[in-house]
Coordinates of N, CA and C and ligand atoms in Angstrom, one line a residue:
X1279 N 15.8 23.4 -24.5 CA 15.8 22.5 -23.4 C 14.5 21.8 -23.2
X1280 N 14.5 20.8 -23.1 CA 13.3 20.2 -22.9 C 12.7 20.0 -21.6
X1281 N 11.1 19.9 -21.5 CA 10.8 20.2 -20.0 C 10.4 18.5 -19.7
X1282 N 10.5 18.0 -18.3 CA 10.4 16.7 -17.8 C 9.5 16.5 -16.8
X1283 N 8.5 16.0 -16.7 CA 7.5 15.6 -15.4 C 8.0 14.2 -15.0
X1284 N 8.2 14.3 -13.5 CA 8.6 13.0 -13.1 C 7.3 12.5 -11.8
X1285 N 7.2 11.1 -12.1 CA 6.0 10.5 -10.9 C 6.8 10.1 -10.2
X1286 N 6.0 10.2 -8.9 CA 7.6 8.6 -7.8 C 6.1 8.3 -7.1
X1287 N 6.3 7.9 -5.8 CA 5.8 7.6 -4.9 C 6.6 7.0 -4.1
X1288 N 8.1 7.6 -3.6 CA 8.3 7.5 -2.3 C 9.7 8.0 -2.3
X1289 N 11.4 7.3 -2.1 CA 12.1 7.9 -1.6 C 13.0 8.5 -2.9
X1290 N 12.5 8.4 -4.2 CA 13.0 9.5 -5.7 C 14.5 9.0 -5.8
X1291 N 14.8 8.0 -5.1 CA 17.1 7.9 -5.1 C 17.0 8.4 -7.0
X1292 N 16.0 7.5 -7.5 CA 16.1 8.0 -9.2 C 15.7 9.5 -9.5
X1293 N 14.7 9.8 -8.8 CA 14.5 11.3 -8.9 C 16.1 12.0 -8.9
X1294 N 16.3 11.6 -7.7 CA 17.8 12.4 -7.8 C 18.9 12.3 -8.6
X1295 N 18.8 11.0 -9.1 CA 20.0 11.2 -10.4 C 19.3 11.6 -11.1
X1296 N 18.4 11.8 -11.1 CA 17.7 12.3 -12.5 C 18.0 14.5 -12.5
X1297 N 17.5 14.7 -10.8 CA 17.6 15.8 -10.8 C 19.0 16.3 -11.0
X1298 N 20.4 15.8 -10.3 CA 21.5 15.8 -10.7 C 21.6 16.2 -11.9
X1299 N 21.8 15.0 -13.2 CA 22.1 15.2 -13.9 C 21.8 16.2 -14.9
X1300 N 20.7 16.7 -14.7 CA 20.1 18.2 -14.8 C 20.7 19.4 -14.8
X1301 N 21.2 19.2 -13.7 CA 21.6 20.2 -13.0 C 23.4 20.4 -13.4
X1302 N 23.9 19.3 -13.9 CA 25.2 19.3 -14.3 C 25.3 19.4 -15.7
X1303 N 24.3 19.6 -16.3 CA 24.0 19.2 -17.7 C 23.9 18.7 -18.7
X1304 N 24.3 17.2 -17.8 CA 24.6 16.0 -18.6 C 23.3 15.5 -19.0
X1305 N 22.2 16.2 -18.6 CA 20.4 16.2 -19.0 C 20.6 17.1 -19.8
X1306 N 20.0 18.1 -21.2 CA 19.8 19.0 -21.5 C 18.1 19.1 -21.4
X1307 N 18.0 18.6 -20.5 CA 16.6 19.2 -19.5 C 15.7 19.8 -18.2
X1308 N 15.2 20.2 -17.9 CA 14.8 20.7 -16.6 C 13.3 19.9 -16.0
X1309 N 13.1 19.7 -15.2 CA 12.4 18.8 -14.1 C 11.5 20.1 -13.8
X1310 N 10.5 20.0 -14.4 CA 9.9 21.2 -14.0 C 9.0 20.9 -12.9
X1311 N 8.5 19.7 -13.0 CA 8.0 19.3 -11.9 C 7.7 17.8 -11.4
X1312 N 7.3 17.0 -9.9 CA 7.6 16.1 -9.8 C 6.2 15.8 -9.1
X1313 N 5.8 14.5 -9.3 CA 3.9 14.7 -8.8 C 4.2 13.1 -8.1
X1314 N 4.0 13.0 -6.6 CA 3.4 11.5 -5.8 C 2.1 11.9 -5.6
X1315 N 1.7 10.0 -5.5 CA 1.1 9.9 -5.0 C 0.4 9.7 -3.8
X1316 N 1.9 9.9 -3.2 CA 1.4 9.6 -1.7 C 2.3 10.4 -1.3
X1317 N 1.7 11.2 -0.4 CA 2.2 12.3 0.6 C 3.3 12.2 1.5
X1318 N 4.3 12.9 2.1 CA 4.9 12.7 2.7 C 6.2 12.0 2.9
X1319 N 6.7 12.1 0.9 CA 7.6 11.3 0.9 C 9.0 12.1 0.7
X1320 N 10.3 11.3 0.9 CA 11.8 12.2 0.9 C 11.6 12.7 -0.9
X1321 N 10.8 11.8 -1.6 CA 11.0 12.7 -3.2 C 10.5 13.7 -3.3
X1322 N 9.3 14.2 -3.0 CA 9.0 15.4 -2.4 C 9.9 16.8 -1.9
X1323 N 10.6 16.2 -1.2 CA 11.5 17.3 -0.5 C 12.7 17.5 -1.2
X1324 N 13.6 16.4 -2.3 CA 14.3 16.4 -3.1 C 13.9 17.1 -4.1
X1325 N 12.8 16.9 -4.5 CA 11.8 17.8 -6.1 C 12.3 19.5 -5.7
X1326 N 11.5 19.8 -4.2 CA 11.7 21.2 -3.6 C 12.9 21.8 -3.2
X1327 N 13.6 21.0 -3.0 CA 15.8 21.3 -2.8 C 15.8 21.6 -4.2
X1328 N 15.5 20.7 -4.9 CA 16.3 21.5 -6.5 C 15.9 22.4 -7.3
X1329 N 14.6 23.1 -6.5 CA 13.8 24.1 -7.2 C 12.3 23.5 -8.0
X1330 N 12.3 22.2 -8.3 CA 11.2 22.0 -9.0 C 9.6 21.9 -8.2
X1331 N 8.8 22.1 -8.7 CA 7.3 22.3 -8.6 C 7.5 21.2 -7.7
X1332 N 6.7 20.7 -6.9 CA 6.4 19.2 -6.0 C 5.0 19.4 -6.0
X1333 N 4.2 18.7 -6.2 CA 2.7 18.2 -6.0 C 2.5 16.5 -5.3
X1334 N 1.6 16.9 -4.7 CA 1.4 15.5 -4.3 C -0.7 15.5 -4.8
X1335 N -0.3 14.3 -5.3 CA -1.9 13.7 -5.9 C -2.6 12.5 -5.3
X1336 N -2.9 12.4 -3.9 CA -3.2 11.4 -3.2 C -4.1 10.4 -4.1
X1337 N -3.8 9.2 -4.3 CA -5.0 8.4 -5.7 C -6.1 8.0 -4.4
X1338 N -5.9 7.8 -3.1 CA -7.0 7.9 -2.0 C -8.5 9.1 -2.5
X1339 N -7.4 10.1 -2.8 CA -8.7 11.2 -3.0 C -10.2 10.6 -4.1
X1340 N -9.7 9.8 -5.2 CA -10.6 9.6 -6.5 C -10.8 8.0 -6.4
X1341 N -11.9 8.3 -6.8 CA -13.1 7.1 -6.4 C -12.6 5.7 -7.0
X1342 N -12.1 5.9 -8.7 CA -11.8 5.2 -9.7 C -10.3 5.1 -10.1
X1343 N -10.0 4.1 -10.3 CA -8.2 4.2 -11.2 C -8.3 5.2 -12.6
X1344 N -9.4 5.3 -13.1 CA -10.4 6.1 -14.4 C -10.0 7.9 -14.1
X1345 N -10.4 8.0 -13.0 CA -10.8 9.4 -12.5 C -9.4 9.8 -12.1
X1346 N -8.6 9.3 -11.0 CA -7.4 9.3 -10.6 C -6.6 9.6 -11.9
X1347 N -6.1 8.7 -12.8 CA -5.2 9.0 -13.9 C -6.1 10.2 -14.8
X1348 N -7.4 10.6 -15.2 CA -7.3 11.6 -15.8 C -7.1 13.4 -14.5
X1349 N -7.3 13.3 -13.5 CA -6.6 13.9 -12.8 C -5.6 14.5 -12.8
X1350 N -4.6 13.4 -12.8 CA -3.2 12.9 -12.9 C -2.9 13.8 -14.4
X1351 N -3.2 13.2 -15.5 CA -2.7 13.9 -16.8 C -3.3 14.9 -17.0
X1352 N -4.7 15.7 -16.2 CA -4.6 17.3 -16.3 C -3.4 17.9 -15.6
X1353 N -2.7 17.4 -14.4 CA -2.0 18.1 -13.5 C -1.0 18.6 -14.9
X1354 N -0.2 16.7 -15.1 CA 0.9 16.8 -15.8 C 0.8 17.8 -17.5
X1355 N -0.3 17.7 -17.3 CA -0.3 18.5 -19.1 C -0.2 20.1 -19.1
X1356 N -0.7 20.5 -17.4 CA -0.6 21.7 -17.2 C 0.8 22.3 -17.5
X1357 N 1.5 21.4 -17.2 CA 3.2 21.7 -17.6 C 4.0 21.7 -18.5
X1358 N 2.8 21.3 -19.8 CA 3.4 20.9 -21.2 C 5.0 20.5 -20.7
X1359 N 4.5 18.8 -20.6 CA 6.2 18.4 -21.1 C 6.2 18.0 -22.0
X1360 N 7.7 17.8 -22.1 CA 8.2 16.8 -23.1 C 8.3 15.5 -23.5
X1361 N 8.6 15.1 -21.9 CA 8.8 13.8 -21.7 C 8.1 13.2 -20.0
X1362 N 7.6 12.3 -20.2 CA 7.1 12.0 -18.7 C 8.1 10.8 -18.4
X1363 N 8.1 11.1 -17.0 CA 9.4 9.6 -16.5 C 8.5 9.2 -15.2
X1364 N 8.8 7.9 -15.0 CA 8.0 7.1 -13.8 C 9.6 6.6 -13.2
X1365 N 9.5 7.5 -12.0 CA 10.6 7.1 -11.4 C 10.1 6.6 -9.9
X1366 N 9.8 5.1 -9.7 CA 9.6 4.6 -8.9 C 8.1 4.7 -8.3
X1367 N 7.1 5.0 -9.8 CA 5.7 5.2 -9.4 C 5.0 4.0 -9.5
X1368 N 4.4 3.2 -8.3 CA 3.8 2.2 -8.2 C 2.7 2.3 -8.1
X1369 N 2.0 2.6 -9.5 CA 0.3 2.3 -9.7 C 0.6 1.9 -11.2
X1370 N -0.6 1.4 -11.2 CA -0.9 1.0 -12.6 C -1.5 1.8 -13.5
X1371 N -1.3 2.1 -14.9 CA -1.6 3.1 -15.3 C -3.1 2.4 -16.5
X1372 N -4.1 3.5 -16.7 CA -5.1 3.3 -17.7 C -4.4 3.1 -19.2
X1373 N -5.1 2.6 -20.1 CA -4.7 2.6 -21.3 C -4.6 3.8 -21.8
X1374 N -6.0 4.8 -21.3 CA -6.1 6.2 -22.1 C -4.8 6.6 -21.6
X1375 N -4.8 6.6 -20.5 CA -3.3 7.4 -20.0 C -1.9 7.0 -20.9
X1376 N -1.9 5.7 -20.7 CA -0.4 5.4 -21.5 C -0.6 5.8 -22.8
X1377 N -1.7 6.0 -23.8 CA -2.0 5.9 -25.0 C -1.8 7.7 -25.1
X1378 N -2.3 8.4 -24.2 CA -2.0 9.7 -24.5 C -0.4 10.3 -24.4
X1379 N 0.2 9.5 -23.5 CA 1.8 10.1 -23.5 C 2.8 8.9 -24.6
X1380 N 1.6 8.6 -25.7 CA 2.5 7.4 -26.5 C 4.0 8.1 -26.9
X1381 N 5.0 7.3 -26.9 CA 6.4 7.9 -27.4 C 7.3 8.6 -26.3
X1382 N 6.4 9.4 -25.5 CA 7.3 9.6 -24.4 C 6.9 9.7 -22.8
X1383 N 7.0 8.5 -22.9 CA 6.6 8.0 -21.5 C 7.8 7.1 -21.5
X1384 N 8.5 7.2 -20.3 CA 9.3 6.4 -20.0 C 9.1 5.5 -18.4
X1385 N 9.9 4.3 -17.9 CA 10.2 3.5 -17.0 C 11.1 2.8 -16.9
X1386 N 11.6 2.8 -15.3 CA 12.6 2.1 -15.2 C 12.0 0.9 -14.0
X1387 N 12.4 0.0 -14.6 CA 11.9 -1.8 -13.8 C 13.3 -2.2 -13.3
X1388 N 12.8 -2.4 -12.0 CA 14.3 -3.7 -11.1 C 14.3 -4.9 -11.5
X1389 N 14.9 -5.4 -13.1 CA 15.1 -6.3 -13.5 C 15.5 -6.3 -14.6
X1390 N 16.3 -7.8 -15.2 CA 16.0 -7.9 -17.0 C 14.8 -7.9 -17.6
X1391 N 14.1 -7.2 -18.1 CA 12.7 -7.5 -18.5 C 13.3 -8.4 -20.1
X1392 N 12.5 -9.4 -20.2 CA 11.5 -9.7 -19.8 C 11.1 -10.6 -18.2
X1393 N 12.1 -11.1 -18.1 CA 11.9 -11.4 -16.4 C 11.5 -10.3 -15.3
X1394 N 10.5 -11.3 -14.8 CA 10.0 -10.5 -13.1 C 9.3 -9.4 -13.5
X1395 N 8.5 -8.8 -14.0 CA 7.4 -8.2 -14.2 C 6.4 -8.1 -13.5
X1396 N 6.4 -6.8 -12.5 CA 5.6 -6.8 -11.4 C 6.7 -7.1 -10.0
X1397 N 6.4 -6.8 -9.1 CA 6.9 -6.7 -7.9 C 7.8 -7.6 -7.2
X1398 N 8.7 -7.1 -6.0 CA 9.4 -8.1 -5.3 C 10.8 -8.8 -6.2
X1399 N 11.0 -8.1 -7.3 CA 12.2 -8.6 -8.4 C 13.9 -9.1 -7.8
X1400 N 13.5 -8.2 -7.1 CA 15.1 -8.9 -6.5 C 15.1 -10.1 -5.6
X1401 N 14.3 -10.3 -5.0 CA 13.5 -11.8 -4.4 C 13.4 -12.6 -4.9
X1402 N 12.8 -12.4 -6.5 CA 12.3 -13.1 -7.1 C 13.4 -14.0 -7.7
X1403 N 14.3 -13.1 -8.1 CA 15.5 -13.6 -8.8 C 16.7 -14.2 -7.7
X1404 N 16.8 -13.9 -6.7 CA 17.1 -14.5 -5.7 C 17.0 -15.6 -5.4
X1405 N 15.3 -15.9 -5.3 CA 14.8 -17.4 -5.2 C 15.1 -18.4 -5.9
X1406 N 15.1 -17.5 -7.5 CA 14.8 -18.6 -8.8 C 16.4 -18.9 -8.7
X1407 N 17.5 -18.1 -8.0 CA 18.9 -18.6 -7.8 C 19.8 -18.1 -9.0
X1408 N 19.4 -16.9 -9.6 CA 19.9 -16.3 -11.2 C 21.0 -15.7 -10.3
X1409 N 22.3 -15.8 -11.3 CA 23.3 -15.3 -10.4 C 23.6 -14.2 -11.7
X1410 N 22.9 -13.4 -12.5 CA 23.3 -12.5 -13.1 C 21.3 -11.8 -12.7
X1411 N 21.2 -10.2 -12.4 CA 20.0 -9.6 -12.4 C 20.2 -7.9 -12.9
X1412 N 19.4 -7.4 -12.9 CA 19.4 -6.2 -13.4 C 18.3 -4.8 -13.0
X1413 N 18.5 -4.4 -14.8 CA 17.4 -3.4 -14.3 C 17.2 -2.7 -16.0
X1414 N 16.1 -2.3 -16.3 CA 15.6 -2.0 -17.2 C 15.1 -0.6 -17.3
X1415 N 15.4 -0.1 -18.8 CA 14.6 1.4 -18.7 C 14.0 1.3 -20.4
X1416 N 12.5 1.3 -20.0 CA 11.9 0.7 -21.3 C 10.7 1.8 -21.4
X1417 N 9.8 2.3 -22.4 CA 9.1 2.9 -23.1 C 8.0 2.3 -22.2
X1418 N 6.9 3.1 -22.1 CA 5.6 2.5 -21.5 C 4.5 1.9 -22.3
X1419 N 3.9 1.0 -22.4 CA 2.9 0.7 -23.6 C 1.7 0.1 -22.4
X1420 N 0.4 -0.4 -23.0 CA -0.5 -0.6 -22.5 C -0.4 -2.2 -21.3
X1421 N 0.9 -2.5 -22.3 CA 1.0 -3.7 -21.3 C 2.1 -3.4 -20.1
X1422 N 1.6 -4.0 -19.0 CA 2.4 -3.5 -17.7 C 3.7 -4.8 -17.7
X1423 N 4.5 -3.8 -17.2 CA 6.2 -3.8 -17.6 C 6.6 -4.2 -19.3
X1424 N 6.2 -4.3 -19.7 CA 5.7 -5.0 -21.1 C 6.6 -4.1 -23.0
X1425 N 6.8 -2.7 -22.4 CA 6.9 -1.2 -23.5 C 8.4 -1.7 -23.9
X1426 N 8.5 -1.2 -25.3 CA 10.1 -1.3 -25.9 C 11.3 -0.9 -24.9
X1427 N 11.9 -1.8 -24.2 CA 13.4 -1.6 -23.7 C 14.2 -0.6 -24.4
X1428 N 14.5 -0.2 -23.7 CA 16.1 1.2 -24.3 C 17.2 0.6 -24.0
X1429 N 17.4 0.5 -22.3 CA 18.8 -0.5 -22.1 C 18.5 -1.0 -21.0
X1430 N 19.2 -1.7 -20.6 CA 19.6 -2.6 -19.3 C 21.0 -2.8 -18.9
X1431 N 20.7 -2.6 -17.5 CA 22.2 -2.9 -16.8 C 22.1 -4.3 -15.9
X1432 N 23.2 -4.9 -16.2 CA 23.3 -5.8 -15.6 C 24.4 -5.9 -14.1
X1433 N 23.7 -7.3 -13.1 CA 24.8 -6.9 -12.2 C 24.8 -8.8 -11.7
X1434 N 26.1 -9.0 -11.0 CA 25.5 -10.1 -10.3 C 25.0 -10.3 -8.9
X1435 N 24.9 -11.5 -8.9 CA 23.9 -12.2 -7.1 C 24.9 -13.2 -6.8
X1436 N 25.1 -13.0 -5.9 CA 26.5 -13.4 -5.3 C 25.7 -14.6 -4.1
X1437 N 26.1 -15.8 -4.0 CA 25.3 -16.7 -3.3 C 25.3 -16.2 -1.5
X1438 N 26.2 -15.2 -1.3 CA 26.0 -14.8 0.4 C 25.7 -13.9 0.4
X1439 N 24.9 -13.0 -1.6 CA 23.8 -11.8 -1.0 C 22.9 -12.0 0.1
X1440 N 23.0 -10.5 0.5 CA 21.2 -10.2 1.5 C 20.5 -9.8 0.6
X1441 N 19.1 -9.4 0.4 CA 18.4 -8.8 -0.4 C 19.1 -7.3 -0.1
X1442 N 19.2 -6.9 0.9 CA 19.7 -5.5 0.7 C 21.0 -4.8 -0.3
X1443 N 21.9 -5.9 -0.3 CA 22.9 -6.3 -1.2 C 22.7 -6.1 -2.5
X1444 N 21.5 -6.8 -3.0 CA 21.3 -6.7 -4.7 C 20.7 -5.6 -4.9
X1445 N 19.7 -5.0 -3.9 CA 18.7 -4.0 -3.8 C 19.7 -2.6 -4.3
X1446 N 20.5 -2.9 -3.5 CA 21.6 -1.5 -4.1 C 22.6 -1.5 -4.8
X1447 N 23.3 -2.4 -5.5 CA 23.5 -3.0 -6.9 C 22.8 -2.8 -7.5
X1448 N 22.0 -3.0 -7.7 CA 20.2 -2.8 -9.0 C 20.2 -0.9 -8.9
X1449 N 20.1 -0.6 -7.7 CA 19.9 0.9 -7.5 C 21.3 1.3 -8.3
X1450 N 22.5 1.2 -8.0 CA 23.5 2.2 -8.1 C 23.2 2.2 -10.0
X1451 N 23.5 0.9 -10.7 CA 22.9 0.4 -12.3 C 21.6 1.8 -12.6
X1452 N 20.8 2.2 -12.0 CA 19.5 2.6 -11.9 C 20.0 4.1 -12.3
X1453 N 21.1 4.5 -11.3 CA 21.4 5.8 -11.7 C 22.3 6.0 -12.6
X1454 N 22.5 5.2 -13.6 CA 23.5 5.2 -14.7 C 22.4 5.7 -15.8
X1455 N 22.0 4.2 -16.1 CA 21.0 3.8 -17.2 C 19.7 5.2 -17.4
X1456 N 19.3 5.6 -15.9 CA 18.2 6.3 -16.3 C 18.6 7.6 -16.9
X1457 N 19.3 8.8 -15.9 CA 20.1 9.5 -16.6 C 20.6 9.4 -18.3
X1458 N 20.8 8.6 -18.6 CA 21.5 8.2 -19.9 C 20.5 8.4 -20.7
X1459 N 19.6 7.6 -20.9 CA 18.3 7.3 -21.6 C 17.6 8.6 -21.9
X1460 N 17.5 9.5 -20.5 CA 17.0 10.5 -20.8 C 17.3 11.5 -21.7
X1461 N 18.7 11.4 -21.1 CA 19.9 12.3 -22.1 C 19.8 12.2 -23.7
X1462 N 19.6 10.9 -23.9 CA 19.4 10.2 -25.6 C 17.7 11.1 -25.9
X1463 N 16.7 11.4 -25.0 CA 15.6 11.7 -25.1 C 15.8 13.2 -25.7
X1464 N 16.1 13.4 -24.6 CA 16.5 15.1 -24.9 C 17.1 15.7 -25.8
X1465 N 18.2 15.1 -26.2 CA 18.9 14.6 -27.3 C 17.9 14.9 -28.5
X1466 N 17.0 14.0 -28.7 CA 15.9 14.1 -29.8 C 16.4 12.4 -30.1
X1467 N 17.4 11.9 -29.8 CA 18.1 10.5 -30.6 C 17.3 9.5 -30.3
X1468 N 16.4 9.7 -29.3 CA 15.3 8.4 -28.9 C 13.8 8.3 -29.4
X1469 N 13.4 7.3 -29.8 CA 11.8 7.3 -29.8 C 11.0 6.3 -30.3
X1470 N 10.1 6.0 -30.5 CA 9.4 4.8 -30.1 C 8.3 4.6 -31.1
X1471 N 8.4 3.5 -31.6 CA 7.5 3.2 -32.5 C 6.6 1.6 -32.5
X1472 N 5.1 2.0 -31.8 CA 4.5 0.7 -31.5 C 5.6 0.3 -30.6
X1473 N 5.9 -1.3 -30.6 CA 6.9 -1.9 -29.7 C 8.1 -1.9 -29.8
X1474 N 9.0 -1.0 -30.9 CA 9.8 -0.4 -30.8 C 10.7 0.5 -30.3
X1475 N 11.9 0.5 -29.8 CA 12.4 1.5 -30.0 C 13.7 1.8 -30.2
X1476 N 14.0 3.1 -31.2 CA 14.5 3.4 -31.7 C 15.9 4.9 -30.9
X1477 N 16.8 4.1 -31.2 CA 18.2 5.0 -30.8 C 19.0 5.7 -32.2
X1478 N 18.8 7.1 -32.7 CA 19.5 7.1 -33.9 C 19.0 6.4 -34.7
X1479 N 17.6 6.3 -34.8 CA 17.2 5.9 -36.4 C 17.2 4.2 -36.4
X1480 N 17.9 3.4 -35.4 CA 18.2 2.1 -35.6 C 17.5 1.7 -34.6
X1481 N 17.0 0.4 -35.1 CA 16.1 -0.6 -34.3 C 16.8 -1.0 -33.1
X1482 N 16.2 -0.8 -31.8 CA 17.6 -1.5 -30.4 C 17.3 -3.0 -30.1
X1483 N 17.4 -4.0 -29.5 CA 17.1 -5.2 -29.5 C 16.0 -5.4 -29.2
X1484 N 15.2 -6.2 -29.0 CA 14.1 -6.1 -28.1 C 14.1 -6.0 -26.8
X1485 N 14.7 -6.7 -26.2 CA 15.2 -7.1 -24.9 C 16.9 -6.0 -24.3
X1486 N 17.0 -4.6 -24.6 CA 18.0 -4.3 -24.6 C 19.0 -4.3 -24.9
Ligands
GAR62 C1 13.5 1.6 -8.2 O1 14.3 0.6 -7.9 C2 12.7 1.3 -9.4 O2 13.3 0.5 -10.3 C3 11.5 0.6 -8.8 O3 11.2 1.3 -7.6 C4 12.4 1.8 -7.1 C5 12.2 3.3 -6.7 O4 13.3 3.7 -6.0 N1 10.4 0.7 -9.7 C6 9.5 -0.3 -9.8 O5 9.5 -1.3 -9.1 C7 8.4 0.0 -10.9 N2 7.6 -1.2 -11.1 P1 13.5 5.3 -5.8 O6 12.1 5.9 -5.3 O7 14.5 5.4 -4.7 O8 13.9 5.9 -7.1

């Protein structure tokens, strides 16, 4: 069984399909532990319901984005995982950092990547009037939102959406895709090469 460190920084909805499907099997992995950055959040207390470790690493405490992320990867290494997941962690990560969990590091972005990269995505796509949006779960590399795509779910924007509307469309997609991906992780069937990545040995699209 392979062991899983997940980041969030705030309400985990992905932590929890993630912890779910763990717990049903459909992960053949365990969440051994779950690290925010910011205190005080419902993922926190989700991490602690399912049994897993909960840390919180306030990035307030460290002076530097430098000092903060190596911090950060003494906690996570203390846990020897397997695989690290960014489930809804909004910082930006150092190179040394992404370059040390090369291959398994994973993320999931509220969009089609390559579109909307960086914040406010459902807005964004709103604005620009795209009546098809999504959501992405792609490999981490040095460039931000940038790492080899695994898959993408798609959904549409319906011209009398609210933002709240697509927000959870994008979400429900979120707990499919991510779960899955991991599964393929755990699995051994996933992995990554440079801007690659690979399902079963075969090249996946670029763009999902
Ligand atoms: C998710 O929609 C995820 O795609 C997004 O944050 C949300 C976290 O929700 N991630 C990013 O925007 C990363 N750039 P959650 O805390 O309920 O899982």
């Amino acid at each position: 069984m392979k062991s899983i460190v997940v980041l969030i920084s705030g309400n985990g909805s992905n932590l929890q399909a993630i912890l779910d499907a763990c717990a049903s099997g459909f992960i053949d992995g365990e969440v051994c532990a779950v690290i925010s950055n910011k205190a005080n959040v419902l993922g926190l207390d989700r991490a602690k319901e399912a049994g897993s470790i909960a840390h919180c690493l306030p990035h307030q405490d460290y002076p530097t984005r430098h000092s903060y992320d190596q911090a950060l990867q003494q906690l996570i290494d203390s846990h020897k995982p397997d695989l690290v997941v960014l489930a809804g962690f909004m910082r930006i990560l150092t190179p040394e950092f992404v370059q040390h969990y090369s291959g398994k590091l994973l993320n999931i972005h509220p969009s089609l990547l390559p579109k909307y990269q960086g914040l406010h995505t459902h807005q964004r796509a709103m604005e620009a009037g795209d009546s098809i949006h999504g959501c992405s779960v792609h490999f981490v590399t040095e460039e931000l939102d940038g790492g080899p795509v695994v898959l993408q779910a798609r959904v549409p924007i319906f011209p009398e959406d609210e933002l709240t509307a697509v927000t959870e469309r994008v979400h429900e997609q979120e707990y499919s895709i991510y779960p899955l991906v991991i599964r393929w992780f755990c699995q051994g069937r996933l992995h990554q090469e440079g801007n690659l990545a690979f399902l079963d040995n075969e090249p996946l699209p670029e763009h999902g």
